[in-house]
Coordinates of C-alpha atoms and ligand atoms in Angstrom, one line a residue:
X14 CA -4.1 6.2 -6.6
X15 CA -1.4 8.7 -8.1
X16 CA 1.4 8.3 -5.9
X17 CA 3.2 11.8 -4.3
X18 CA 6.5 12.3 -3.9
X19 CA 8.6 14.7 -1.7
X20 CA 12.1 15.9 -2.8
X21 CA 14.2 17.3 0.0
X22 CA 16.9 19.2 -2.6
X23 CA 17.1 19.6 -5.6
X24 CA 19.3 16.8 -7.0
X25 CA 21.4 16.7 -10.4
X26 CA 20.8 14.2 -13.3
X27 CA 17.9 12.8 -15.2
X28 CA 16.8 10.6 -11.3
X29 CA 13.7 13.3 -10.7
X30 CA 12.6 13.7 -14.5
X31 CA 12.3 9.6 -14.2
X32 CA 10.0 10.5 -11.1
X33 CA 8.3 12.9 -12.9
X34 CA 6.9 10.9 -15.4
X35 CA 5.2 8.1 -13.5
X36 CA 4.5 10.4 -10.1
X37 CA 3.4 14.0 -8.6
X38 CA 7.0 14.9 -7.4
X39 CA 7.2 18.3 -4.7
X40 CA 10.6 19.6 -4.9
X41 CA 12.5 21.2 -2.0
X42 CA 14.1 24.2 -3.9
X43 CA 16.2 25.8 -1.9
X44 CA 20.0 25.7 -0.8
X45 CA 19.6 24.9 2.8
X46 CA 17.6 22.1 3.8
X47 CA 14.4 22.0 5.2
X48 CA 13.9 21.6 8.7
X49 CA 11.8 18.6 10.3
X50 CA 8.4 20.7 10.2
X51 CA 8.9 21.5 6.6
X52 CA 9.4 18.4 5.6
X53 CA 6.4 17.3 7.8
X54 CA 3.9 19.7 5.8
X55 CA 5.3 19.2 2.5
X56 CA 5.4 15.9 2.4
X57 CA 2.4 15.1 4.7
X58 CA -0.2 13.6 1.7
X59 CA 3.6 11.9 0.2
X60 CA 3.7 8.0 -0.2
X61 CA 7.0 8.6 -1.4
X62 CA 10.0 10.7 -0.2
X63 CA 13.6 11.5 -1.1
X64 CA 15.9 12.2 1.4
X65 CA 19.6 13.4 2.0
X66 CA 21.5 12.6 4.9
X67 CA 20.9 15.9 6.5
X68 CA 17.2 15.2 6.6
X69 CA 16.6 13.7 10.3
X70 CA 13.3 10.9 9.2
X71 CA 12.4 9.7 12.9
X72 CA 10.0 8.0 14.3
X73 CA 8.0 11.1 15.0
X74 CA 8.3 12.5 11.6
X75 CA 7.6 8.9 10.0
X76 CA 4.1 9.4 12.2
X77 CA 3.4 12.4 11.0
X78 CA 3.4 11.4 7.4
X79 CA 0.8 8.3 7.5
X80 CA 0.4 7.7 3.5
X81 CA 4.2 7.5 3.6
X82 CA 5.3 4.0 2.0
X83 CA 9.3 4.8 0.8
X84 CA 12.3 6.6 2.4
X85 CA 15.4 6.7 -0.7
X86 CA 17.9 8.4 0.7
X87 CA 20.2 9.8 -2.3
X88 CA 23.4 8.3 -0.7
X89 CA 24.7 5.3 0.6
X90 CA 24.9 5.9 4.0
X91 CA 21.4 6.0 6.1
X92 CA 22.3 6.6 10.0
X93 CA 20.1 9.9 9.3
X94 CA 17.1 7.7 8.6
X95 CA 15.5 5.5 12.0
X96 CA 15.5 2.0 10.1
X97 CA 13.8 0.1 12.8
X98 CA 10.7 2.4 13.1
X99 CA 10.5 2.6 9.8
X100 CA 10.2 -1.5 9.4
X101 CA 7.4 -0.9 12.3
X102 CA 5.4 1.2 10.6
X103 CA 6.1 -0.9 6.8
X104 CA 8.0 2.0 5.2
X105 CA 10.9 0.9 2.9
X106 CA 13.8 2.3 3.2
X107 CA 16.7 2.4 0.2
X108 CA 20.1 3.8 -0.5
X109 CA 22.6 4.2 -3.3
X110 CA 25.3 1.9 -3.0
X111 CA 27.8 0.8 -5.0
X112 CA 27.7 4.0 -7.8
X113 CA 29.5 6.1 -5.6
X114 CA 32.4 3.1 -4.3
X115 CA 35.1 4.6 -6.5
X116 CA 34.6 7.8 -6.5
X117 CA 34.2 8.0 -2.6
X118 CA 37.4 6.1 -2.9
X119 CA 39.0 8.5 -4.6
X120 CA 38.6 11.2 -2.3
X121 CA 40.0 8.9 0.3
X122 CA 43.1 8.8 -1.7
X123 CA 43.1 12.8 -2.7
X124 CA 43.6 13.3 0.9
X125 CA 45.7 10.8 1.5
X126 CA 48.2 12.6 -0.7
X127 CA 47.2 16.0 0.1
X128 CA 47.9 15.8 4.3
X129 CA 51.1 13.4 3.3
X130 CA 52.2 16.3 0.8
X131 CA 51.2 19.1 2.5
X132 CA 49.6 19.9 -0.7
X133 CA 47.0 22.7 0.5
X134 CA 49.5 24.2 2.8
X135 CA 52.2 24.2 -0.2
X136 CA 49.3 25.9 -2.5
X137 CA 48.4 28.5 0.4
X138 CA 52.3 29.1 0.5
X139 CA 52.4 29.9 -3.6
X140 CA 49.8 32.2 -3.3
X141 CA 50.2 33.8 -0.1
X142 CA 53.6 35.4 -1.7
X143 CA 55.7 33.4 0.3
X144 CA 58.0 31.6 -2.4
X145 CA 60.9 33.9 -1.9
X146 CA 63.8 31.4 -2.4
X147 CA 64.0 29.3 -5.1
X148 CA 64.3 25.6 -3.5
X149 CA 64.2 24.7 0.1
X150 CA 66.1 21.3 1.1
X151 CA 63.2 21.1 4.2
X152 CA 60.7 23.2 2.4
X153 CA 57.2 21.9 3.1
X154 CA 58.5 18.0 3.7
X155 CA 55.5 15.8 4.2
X156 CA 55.5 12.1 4.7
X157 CA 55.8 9.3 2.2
X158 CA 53.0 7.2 0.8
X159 CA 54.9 4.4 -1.7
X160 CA 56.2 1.9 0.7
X161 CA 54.0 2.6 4.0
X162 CA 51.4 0.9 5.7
X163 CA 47.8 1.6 5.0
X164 CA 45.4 0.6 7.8
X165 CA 41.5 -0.2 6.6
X166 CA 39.4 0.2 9.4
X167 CA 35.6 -1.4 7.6
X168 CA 36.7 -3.6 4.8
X169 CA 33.2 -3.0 2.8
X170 CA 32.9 -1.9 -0.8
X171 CA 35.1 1.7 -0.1
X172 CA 37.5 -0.1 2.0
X173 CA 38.4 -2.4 -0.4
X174 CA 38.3 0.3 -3.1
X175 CA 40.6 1.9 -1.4
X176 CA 42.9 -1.0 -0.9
X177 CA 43.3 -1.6 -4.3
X178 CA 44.4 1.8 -4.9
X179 CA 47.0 1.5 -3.0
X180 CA 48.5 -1.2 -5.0
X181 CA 50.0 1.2 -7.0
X182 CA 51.6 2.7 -4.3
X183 CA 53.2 -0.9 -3.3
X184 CA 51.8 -0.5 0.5
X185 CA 51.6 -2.9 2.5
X186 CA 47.9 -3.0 3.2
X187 CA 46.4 -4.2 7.1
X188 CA 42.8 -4.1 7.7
X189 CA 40.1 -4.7 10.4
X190 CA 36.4 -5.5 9.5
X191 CA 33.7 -6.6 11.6
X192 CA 33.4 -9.7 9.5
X193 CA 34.3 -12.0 6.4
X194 CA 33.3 -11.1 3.2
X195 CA 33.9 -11.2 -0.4
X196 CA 35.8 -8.2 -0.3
X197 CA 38.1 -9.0 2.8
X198 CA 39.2 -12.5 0.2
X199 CA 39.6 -10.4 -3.0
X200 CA 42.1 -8.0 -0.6
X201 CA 43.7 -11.0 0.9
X202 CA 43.8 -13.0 -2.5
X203 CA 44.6 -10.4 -4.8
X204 CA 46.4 -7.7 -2.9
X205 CA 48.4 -9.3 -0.2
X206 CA 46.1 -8.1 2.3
X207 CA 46.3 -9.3 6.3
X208 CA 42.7 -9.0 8.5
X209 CA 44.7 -8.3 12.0
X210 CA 43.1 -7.2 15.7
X211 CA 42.1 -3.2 15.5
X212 CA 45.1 -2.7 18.1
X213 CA 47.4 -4.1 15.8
X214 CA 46.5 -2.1 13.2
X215 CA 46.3 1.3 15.0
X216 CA 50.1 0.5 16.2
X217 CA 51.5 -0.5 13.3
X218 CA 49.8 1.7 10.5
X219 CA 51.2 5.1 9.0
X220 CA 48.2 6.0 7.2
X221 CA 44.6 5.0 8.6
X222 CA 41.8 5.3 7.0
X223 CA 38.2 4.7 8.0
X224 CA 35.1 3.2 6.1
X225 CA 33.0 2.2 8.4
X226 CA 28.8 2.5 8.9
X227 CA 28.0 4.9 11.8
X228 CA 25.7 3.1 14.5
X229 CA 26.1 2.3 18.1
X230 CA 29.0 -0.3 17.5
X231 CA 31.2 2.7 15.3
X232 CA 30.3 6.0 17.2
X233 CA 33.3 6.9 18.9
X234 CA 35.4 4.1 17.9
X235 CA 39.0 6.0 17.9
X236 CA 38.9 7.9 21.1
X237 CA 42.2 9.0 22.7
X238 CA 43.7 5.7 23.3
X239 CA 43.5 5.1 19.9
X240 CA 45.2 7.8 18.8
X241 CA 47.8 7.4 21.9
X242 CA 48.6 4.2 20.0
X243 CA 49.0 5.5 17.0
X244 CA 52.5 6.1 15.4
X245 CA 53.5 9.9 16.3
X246 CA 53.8 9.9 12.2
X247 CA 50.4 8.5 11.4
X248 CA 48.3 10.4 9.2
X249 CA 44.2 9.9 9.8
X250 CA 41.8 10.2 6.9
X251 CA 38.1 9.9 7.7
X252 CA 35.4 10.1 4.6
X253 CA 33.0 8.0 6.4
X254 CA 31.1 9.8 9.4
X255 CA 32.5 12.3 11.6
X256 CA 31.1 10.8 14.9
X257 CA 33.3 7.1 14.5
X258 CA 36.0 9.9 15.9
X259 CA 35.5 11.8 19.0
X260 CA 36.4 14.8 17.2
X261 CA 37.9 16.6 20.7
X262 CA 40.2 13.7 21.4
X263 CA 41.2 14.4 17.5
X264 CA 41.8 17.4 18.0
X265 CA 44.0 17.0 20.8
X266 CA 46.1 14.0 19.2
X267 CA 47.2 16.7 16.7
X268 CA 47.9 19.6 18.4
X269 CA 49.8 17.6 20.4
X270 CA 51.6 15.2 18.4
X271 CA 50.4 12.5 18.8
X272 CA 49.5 11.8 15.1
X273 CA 50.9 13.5 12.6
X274 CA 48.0 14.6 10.5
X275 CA 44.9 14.4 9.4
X276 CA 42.7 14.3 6.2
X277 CA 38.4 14.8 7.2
X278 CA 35.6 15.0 4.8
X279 CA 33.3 14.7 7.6
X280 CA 32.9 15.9 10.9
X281 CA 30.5 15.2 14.2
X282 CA 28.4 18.2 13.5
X283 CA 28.0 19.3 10.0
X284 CA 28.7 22.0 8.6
X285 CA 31.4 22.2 10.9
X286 CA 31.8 25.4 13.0
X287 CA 33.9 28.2 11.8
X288 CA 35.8 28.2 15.2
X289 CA 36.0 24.5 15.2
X290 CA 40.0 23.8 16.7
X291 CA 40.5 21.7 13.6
X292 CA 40.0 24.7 11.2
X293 CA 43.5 26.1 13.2
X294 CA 45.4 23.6 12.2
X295 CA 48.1 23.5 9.3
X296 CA 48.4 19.5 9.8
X297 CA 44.6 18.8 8.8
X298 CA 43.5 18.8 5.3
X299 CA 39.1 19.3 5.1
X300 CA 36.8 18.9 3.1
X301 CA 32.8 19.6 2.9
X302 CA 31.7 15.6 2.9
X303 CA 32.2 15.8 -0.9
X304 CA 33.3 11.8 -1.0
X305 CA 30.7 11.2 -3.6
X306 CA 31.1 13.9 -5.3
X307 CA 31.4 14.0 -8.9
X308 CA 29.0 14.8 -11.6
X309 CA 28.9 11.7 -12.9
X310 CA 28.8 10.0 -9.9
X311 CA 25.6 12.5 -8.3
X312 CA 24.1 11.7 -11.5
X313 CA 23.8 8.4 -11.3
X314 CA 23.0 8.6 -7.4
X315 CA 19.8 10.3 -8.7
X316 CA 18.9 7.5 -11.1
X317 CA 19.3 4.7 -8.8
X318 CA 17.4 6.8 -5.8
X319 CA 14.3 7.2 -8.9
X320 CA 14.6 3.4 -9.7
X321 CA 14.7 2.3 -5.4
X322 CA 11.8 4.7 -5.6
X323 CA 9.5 3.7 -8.9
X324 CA 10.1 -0.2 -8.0
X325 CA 9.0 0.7 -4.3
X326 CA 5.6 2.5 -5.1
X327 CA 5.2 0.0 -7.6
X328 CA 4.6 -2.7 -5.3
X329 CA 8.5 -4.7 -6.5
X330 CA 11.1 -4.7 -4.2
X331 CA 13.5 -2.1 -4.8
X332 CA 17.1 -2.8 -5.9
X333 CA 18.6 -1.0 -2.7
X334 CA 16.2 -2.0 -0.5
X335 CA 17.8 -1.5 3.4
X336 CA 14.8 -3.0 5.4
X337 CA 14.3 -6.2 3.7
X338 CA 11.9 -7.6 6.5
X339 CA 9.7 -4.9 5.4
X340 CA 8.7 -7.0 2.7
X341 CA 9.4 -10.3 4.3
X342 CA 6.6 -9.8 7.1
X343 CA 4.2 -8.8 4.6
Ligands
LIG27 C1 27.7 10.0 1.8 O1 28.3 10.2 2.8 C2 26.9 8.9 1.6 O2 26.6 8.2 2.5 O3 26.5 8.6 0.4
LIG28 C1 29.8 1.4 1.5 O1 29.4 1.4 0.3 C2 30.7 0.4 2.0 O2 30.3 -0.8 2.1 O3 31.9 0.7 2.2

């Protein structure tokens, strides 16, 4: 049988043209995604499907699509994909780890500087002809980085990419994972790193930054007595998912002082709202969920998602596979 595959968008690199020449590949061309039904009809004969992480695949959608065999989601998080009905119904599902740690890292750190710098504020000051006097001995004063606390909260492969960034930065680095792992002894080992209660690290931290999974344990996890503990100077950067904060209880912790800023590539609904509080605010640097977002790095996203996808309809197990028990049961 010649396997089909459904693309939901149109993804850069060489990933599809590797897809191409084994399989009948459907491609999704158009900016905006397609909704549920869409991807119901066009990929309804599919044994294979690439999906993004605005594609909902739920049970009812897996159901509709009864040839299907593979879900590989081009990115690393999957909390857009129902992994347990998917095992049920012997559908594999992969992801892209791993190419995307640094560069998702990176962004971590970009706005890390820019909310401790002010640095989009500074820029909108340039060029909204405000410069009028030459220097300013409390112009645009931000926080320092060098020195401070940095506060891991999910001490996985970003987490710990993170962490040794900040080496350079000579922080002292404080971290709380759910549990022991080879990256929570490189931190320790390597970077003078200390695994300490979450409470502990909400108190004591002047820059926070989150890398967890979102699932029922993360949703919500810094809610407003979080933040109450937080230093009144304690900058938040989020690049994971927007729902581990309760985005209203953000929103509040800033306006009101109770934090001092905040850097967000991601947000509970997404795209965020135009009117969305946080939009108002000079002490919030934002971002589109761009954490993996370089061309190299999208590139390769697109080769590993071909290669989870070729070794799955092959009958191998895929490199990335999520749902290993999918294979185990067999
Ligand atoms: C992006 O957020 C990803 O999960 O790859
Ligand atoms: C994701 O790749 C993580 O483990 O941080």
């Amino acid at each position: 049988m010649k396997h089909s595959v459904f693309v939901t968008r149109a993804i850069p690199g060489s990933g599809i043209q590797m897809v191409r020449e084994k399989f009948e590949v459907d491609v999704w061309d158009n900016k905006f995604p397609p909704d549920r039904d869409e991807i119901a009809s066009r990929a309804r004969n599919c044994t294979g499907l690439i999906s993004l992480l605005s594609d909902p695949i739920d049970a009812a959608l897996m159901d509709e699509l009864p040839n299907l065999k593979i879900v590989s989601q081009y990115a690393v998080g999957y909390d857009n994909i129902d992994v347990q009905a998917a095992t049920e119904r012997g559908i594999m599902v992969t992801n892209t780890p791993g190419v995307l740690t640094d560069t998702t890292a990176d962004l971590a750190w970009a706005l890390i500087m820019a909310t401790a710098r002010r640095l989009v504020e500074a820029d909108s000051y340039v060029r909204g002809g405000n410069w009028k006097v030459a220097w300013g001995p409390s112009l645009l004063t931000g926080q320092d980085i060098h020195g401070k606390t940095l506060g891991i909260i999910g001490l996985g492969r970003i987490g710990s990419a993170v962490a040794r960034r900040a080496k350079g930065f000579d922080m002292e680095i404080l971290y709380h994972t759910r549990s022991r792992n080879h990256y929570t002894d490189e931190v320790d080992d390597e970077l003078g790193g200390r695994s300490v209660p979450l409470g502990h690290l909400l108190s004591e931290s002047d820059i926070i930054s989150m890398h967890v999974p979102l699932n029922e344990q993360t949703e919500g996890m810094i809610g407003k007595d979080e933040l109450f503990s937080m230093k009144k100077s304690a900058i938040l950067i989020n690049t994971s998912r927007g729902a581990v904060v309760d985005e209203e209880s953000l929103i509040w912790a800033l306006q009101n002082g109770e934090i001092w800023g905040a850097g967000l590539d991601v947000f509970e609904e997404e795209p965020t709202q135009e009117d969305n509080p946080l939009l108002s605010l000079n002490n919030v640097v934002v971002a589109p969920h761009i954490g993996s977002a370089s061309i190299d790095t999208r590139s390769k996203m697109g080769i590993i998602c071909a290669e989870n996808l070729v070794a799955g309809l092959k009958g191998d197990k895929p490199p990335n596979l999520v749902n290993r028990e999918v294979i185990d049961n067999d």
